[in-house]
Coordinates of C-alpha atoms in Angstrom, one line a residue:
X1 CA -38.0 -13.6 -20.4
X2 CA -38.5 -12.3 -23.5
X3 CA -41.4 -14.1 -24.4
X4 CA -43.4 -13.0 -21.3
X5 CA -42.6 -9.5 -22.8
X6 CA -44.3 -11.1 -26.0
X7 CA -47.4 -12.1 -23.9
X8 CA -48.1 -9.1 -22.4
X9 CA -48.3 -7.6 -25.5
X10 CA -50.8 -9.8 -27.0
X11 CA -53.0 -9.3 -23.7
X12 CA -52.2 -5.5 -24.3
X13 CA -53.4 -5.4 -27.6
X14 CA -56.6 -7.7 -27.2
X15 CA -57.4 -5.5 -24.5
X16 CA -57.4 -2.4 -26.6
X17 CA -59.6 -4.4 -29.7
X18 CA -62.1 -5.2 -26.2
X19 CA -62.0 -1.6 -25.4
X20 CA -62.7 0.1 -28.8
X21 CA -65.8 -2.6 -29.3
X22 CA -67.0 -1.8 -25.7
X23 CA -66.9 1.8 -26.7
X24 CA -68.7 1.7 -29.7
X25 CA -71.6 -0.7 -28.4
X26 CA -71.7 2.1 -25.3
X27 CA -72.2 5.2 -27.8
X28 CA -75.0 2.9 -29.3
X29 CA -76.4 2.1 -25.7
X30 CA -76.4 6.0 -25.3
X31 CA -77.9 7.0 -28.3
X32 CA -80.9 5.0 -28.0
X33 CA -81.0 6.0 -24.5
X34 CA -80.5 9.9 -25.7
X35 CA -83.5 8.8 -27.7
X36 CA -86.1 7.5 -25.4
X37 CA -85.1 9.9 -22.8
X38 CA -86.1 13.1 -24.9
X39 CA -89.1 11.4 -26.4
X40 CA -88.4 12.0 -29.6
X41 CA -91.1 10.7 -32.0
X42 CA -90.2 10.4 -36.2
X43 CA -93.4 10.8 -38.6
X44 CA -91.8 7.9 -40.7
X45 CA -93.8 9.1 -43.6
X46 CA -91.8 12.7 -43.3
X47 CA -89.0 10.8 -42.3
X48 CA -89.3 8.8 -45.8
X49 CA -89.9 12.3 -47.8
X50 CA -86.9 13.8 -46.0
X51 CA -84.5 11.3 -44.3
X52 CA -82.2 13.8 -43.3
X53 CA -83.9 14.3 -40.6
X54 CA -82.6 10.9 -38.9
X55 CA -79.0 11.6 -40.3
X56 CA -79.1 15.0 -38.5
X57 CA -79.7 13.4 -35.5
X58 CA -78.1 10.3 -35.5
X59 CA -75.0 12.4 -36.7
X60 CA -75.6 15.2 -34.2
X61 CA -76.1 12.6 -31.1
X62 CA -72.8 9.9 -32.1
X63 CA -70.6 12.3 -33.9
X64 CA -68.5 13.5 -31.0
X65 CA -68.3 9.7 -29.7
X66 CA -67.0 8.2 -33.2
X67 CA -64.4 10.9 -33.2
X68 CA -63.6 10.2 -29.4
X69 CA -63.1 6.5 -30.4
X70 CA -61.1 7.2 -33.3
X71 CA -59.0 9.5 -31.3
X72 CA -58.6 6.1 -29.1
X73 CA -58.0 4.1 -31.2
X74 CA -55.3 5.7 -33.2
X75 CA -53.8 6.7 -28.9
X76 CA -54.0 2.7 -28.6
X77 CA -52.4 1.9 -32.1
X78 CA -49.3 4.5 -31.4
X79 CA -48.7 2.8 -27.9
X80 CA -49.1 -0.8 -29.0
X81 CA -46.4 0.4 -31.5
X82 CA -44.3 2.0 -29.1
X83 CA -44.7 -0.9 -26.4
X84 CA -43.5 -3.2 -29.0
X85 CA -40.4 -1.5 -30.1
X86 CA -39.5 -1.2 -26.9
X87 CA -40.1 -4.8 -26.6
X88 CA -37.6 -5.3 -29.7
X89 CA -35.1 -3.0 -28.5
X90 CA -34.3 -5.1 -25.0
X91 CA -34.6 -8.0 -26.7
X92 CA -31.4 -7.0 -28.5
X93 CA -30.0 -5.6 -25.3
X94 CA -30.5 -9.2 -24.1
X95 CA -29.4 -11.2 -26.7
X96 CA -25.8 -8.9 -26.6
X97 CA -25.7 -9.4 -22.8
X98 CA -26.0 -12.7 -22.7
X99 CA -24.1 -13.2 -25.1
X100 CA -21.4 -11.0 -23.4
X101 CA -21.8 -12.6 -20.2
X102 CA -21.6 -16.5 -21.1
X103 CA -18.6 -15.5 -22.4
X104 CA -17.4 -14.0 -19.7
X105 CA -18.7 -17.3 -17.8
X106 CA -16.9 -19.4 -20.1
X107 CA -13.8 -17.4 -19.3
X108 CA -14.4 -17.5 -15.3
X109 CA -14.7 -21.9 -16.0
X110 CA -11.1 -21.7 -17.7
X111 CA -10.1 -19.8 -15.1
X112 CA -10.6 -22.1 -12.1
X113 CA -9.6 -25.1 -14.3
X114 CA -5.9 -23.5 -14.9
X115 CA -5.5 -23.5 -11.4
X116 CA -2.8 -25.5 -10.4
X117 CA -0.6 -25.9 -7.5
X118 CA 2.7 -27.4 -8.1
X119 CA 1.8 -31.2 -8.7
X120 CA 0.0 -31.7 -5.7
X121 CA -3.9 -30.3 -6.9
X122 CA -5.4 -28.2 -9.4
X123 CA -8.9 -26.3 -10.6
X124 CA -11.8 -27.1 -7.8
X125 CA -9.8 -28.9 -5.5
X126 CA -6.9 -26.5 -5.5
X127 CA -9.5 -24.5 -3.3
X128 CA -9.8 -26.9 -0.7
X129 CA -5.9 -27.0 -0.5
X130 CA -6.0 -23.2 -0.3
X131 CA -8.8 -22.8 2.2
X132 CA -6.8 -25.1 4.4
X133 CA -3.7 -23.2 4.0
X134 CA -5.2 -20.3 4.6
X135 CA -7.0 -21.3 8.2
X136 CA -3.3 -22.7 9.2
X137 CA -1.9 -18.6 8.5
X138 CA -5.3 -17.8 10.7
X139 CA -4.7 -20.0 13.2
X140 CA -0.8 -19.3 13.6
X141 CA -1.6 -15.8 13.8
X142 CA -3.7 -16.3 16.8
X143 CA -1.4 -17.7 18.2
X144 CA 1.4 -15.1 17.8
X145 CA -1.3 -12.5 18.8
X146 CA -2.0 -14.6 22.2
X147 CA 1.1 -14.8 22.7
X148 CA 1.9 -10.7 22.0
X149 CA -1.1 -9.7 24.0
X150 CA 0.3 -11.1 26.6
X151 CA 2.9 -8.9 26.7
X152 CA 1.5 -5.5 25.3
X153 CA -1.4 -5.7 27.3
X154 CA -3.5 -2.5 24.8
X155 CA -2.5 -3.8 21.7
X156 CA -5.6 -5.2 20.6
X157 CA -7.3 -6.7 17.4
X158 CA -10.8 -8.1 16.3
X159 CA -11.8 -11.3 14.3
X160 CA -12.1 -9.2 11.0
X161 CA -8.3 -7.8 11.4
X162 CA -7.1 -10.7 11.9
X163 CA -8.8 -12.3 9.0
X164 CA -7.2 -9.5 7.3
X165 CA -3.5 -9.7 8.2
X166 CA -3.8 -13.6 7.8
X167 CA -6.0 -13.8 4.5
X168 CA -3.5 -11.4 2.4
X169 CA -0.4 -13.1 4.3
X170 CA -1.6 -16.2 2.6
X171 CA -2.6 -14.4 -0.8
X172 CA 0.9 -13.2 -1.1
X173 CA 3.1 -15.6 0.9
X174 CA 6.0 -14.7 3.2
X175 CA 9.4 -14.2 1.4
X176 CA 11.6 -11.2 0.2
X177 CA 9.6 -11.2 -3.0
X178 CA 6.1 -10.1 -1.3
X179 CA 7.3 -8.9 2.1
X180 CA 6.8 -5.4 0.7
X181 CA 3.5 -5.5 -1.0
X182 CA 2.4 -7.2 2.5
X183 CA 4.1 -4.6 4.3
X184 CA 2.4 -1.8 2.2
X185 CA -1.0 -3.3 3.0
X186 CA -0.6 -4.3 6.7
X187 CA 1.6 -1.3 7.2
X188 CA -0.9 0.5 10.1
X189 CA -0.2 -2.8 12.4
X190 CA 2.8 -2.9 14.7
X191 CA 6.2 -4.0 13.0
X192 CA 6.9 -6.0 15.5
X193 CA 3.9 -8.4 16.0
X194 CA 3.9 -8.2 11.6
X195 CA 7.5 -9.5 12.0
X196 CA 6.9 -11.9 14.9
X197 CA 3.8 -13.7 12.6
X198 CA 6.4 -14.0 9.2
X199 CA 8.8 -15.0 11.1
X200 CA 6.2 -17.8 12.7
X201 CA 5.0 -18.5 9.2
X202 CA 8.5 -19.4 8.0
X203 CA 9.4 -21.4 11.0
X204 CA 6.6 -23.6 9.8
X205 CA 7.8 -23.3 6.0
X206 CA 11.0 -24.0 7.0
X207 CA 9.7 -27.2 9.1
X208 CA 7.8 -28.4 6.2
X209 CA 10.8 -28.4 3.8
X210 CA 12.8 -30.1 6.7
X211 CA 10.3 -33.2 6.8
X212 CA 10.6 -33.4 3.3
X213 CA 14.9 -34.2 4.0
X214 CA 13.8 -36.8 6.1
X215 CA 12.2 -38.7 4.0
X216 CA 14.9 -38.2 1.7
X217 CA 17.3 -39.1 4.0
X218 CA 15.3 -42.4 5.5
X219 CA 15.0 -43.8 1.6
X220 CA 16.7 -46.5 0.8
X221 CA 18.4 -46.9 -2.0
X222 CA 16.1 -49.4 -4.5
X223 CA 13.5 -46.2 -3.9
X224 CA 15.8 -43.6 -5.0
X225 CA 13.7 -43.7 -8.5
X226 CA 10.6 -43.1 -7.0
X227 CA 7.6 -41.1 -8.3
X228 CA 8.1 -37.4 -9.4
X229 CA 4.8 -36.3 -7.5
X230 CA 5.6 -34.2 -4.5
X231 CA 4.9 -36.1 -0.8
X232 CA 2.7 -34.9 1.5
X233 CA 3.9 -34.1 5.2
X234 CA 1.7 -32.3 7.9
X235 CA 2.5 -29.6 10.1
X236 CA 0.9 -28.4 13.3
X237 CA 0.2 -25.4 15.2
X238 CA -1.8 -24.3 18.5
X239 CA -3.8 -21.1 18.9
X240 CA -4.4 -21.9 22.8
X241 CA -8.0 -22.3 24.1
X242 CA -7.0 -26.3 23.5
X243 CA -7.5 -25.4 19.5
X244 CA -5.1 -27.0 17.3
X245 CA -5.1 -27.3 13.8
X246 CA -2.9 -29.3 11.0
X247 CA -2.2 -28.7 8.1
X248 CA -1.4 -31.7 5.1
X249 CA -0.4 -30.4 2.2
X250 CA 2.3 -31.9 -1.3
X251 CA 3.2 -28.2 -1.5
X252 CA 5.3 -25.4 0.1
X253 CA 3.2 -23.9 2.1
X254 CA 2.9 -19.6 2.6
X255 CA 4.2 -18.9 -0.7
X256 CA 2.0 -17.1 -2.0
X257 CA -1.3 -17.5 -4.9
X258 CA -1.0 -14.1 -6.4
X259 CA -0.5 -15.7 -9.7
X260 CA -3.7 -18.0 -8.9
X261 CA -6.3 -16.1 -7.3
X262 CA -5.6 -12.5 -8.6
X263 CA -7.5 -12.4 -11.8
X264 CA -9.9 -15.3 -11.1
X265 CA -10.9 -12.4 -8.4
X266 CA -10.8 -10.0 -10.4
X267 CA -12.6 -11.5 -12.9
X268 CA -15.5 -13.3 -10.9
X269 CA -16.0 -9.1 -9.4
X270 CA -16.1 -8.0 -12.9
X271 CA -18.6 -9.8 -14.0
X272 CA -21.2 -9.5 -11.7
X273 CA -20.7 -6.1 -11.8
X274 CA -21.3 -6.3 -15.8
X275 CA -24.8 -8.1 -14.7
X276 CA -25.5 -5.5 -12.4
X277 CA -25.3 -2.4 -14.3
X278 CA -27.0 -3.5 -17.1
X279 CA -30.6 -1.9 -17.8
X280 CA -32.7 -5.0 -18.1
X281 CA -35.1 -7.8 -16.0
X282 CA -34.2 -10.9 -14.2
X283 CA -30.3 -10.2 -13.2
X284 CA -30.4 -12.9 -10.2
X285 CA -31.1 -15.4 -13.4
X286 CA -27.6 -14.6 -14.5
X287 CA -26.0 -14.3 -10.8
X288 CA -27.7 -17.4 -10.0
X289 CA -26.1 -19.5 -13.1
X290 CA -22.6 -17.3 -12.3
X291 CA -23.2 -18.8 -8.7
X292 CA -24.0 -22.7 -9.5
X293 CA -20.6 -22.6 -11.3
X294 CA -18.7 -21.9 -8.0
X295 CA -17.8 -24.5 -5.3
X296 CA -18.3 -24.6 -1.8
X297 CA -14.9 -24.1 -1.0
X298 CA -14.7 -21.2 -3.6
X299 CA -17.4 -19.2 -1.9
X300 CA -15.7 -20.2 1.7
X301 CA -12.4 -18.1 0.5
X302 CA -14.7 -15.4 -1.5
X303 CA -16.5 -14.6 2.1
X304 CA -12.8 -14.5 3.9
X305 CA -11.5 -12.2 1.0
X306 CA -14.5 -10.1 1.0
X307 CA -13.4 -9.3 4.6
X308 CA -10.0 -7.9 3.7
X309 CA -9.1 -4.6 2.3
X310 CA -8.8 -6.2 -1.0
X311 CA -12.4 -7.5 -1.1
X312 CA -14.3 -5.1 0.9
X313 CA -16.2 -3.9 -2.5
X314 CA -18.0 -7.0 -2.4
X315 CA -19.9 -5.2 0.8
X316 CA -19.6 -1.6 -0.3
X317 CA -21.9 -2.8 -3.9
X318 CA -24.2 -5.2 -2.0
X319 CA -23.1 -7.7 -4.3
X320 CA -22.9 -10.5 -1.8
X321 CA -26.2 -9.7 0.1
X322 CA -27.9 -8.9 -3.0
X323 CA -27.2 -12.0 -5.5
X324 CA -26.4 -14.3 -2.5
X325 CA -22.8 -15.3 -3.9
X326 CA -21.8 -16.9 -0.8
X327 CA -25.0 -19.0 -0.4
X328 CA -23.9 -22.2 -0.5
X329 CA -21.2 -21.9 2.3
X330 CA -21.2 -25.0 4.7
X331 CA -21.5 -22.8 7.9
X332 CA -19.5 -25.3 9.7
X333 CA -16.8 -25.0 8.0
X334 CA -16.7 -21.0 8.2
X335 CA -15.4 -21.4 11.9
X336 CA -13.1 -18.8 12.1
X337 CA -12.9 -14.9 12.2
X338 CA -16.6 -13.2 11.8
X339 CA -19.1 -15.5 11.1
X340 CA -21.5 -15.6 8.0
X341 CA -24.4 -15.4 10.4
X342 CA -23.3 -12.3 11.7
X343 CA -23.4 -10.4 8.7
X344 CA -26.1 -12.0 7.0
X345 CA -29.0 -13.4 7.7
X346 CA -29.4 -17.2 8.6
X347 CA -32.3 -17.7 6.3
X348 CA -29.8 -16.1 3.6
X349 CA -27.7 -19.3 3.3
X350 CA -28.9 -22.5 2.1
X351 CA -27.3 -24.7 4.6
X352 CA -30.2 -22.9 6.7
X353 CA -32.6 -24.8 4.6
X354 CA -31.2 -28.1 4.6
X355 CA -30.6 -28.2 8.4
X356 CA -33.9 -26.6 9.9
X357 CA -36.3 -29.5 9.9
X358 CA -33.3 -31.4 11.3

């Protein structure tokens, strides 16, 4: 970047050295056109005895234009000057945002890679684990609202609530420990259908936990000493319209990632909102390399959690539209609640390009 600034400066400055020559060969030009056009004749014999006559009229004639080109050339020399300190001054700018920013992108890196959950993954794949955790909470909450529909016939909620309830169900978990933070942020839905879906939520908690006796239970004994790492057991739920959906997971499900996601949000907001304040060209550059650090699955969960109370900033500041940080969602696998499409464009997302000369 900054050495385009750099080049224009140059062009700027050989420009100017063109324009001062042009001007001077054009007040010669005129002179000798001021000349011939008054017929002026010399008596080079007088003009020998008294020369002055030639000065006077060379002087009189290109006097006005040699101060004019003075004038614009010391104009030009002032603004070459002032181009180029202001040339030097965002080339500091740059060099203490960047530096600021990588590392802030350093910081984002060891954030991902500290995420772990339990024994079972950690850093980039954690986020696969979580994304399917969190469509299980989507999917169970469909079908406790199905099923409560059914019976209060006006209560009524679209895809983006129930994103909502179900995305900061799953950020905080179900348990006496986060029942009143959800409470606090879910608190304008009905207590009763909030109740019904916790209490859904630890039914299948509760059935996890239970498969994990069994296979205590069925061991035999020469496999009492087996291997510390958590086994993984699936559980199932339906939503109705013949959708069912498992979940596999070496965890305990619907306890929460508070302690996971929280700052690695926080953080991945904060600095694209340091890039975006700044006072200084190419922005998406830094966005873009902020974005080629975040996986698939990341952005997957970012789009979800910009769709909750907790994430709606990410629309209110343009940021998604704007520096495309949910680009690289596989649109496929953003099948539930308001689709991407819907509130972006299709050319906006890169599995557009990959899939339209299919």
């Amino acid at each position: 970047m900054s050495s385009k600034v750099g080049s224009s400066i140059e062009r700027m400055v050989t420009q100017a050295v063109l324009a001062a020559v042009g001007a001077v060969f054009s007040g010669l030009i005129f002179i000798l056109l001021f000349i011939q056009t008054k017929n002026i004749r010399f008596d080079f014999k007088k003009a020998v005895e008294d020369p002055g006559q030639i000065g006077d009229l060379v002087g009189g004639v290109s006097g006005p234009f040699i101060g004019l080109i003075g004038a614009l050339l010391t104009f030009l020399a002032f603004w070459i000057q002032y181009k180029f300190n202001e040339f030097q001054t965002e080339k500091m700018e740059r060099t203490r945002v960047e530096g600021l920013f990588y590392e802030m992108l350093k910081i984002h890196r060891a954030n991902v890679d500290e995420i772990t959950i339990k024994d079972a993954s950690k850093s980039r794949r954690a986020f696969i684990s979580m994304f399917k955790e969190f469509k299980f909470c989507y999917y169970a909450l469909v079908s406790v609202y199905n099923e409560y529909k059914s019976e209060n016939v006006r209560f009524k909620l679209d895809e983006r609530q129930l994103v909502n309830i179900s995305f900061i169900t799953f950020f905080f978990g179900v348990g006496e420990s986060s029942e009143e933070i959800v409470n606090s942020l879910l608190g304008n839905y009905e207590e009763i259908f909030r109740k019904k879906y916790y209490n859904k939520l630890s039914h299948f908690q509760e059935e996890w936990s239970n498969i994990d006796q069994i296979i205590k239970l069925g061991k035999d004994s020469k496999n009492s000493t087996s291997a510390s790492k958590t086994p993984k057991r699936t559980i199932h739920v339906s939503a109705g319209n013949e959708t069912d959906y498992s979940l596999t997971t070496g965890y305990k499900p619907f306890s929460g990632h508070l302690a996971r996601l929280g700052h690695y949000y926080r953080h991945l907001f904060q600095t694209v909102y340091f890039i975006h304040k700044q006072k200084i060209s190419g922005k998406e550059d830094y966005i873009r390399t902020l974005r080629a650090q975040i996986s698939a699955h990341e952005q997957l969960l970012l789009y979800y959690n910009s769709l909750t109370v907790m994430g709606e900033r990410w629309w209110t500041e343009g940021f998604l539209e704007k520096y495309g940080m949910v680009k690289n969602i596989p649109l496929p696998l953003a099948n539930i609640g308001p689709k991407p499409t819907d509130k972006l464009k299709a050319e906006y997302f890169e599995w557009f390009e990959i899939t339209k000369n299919l």
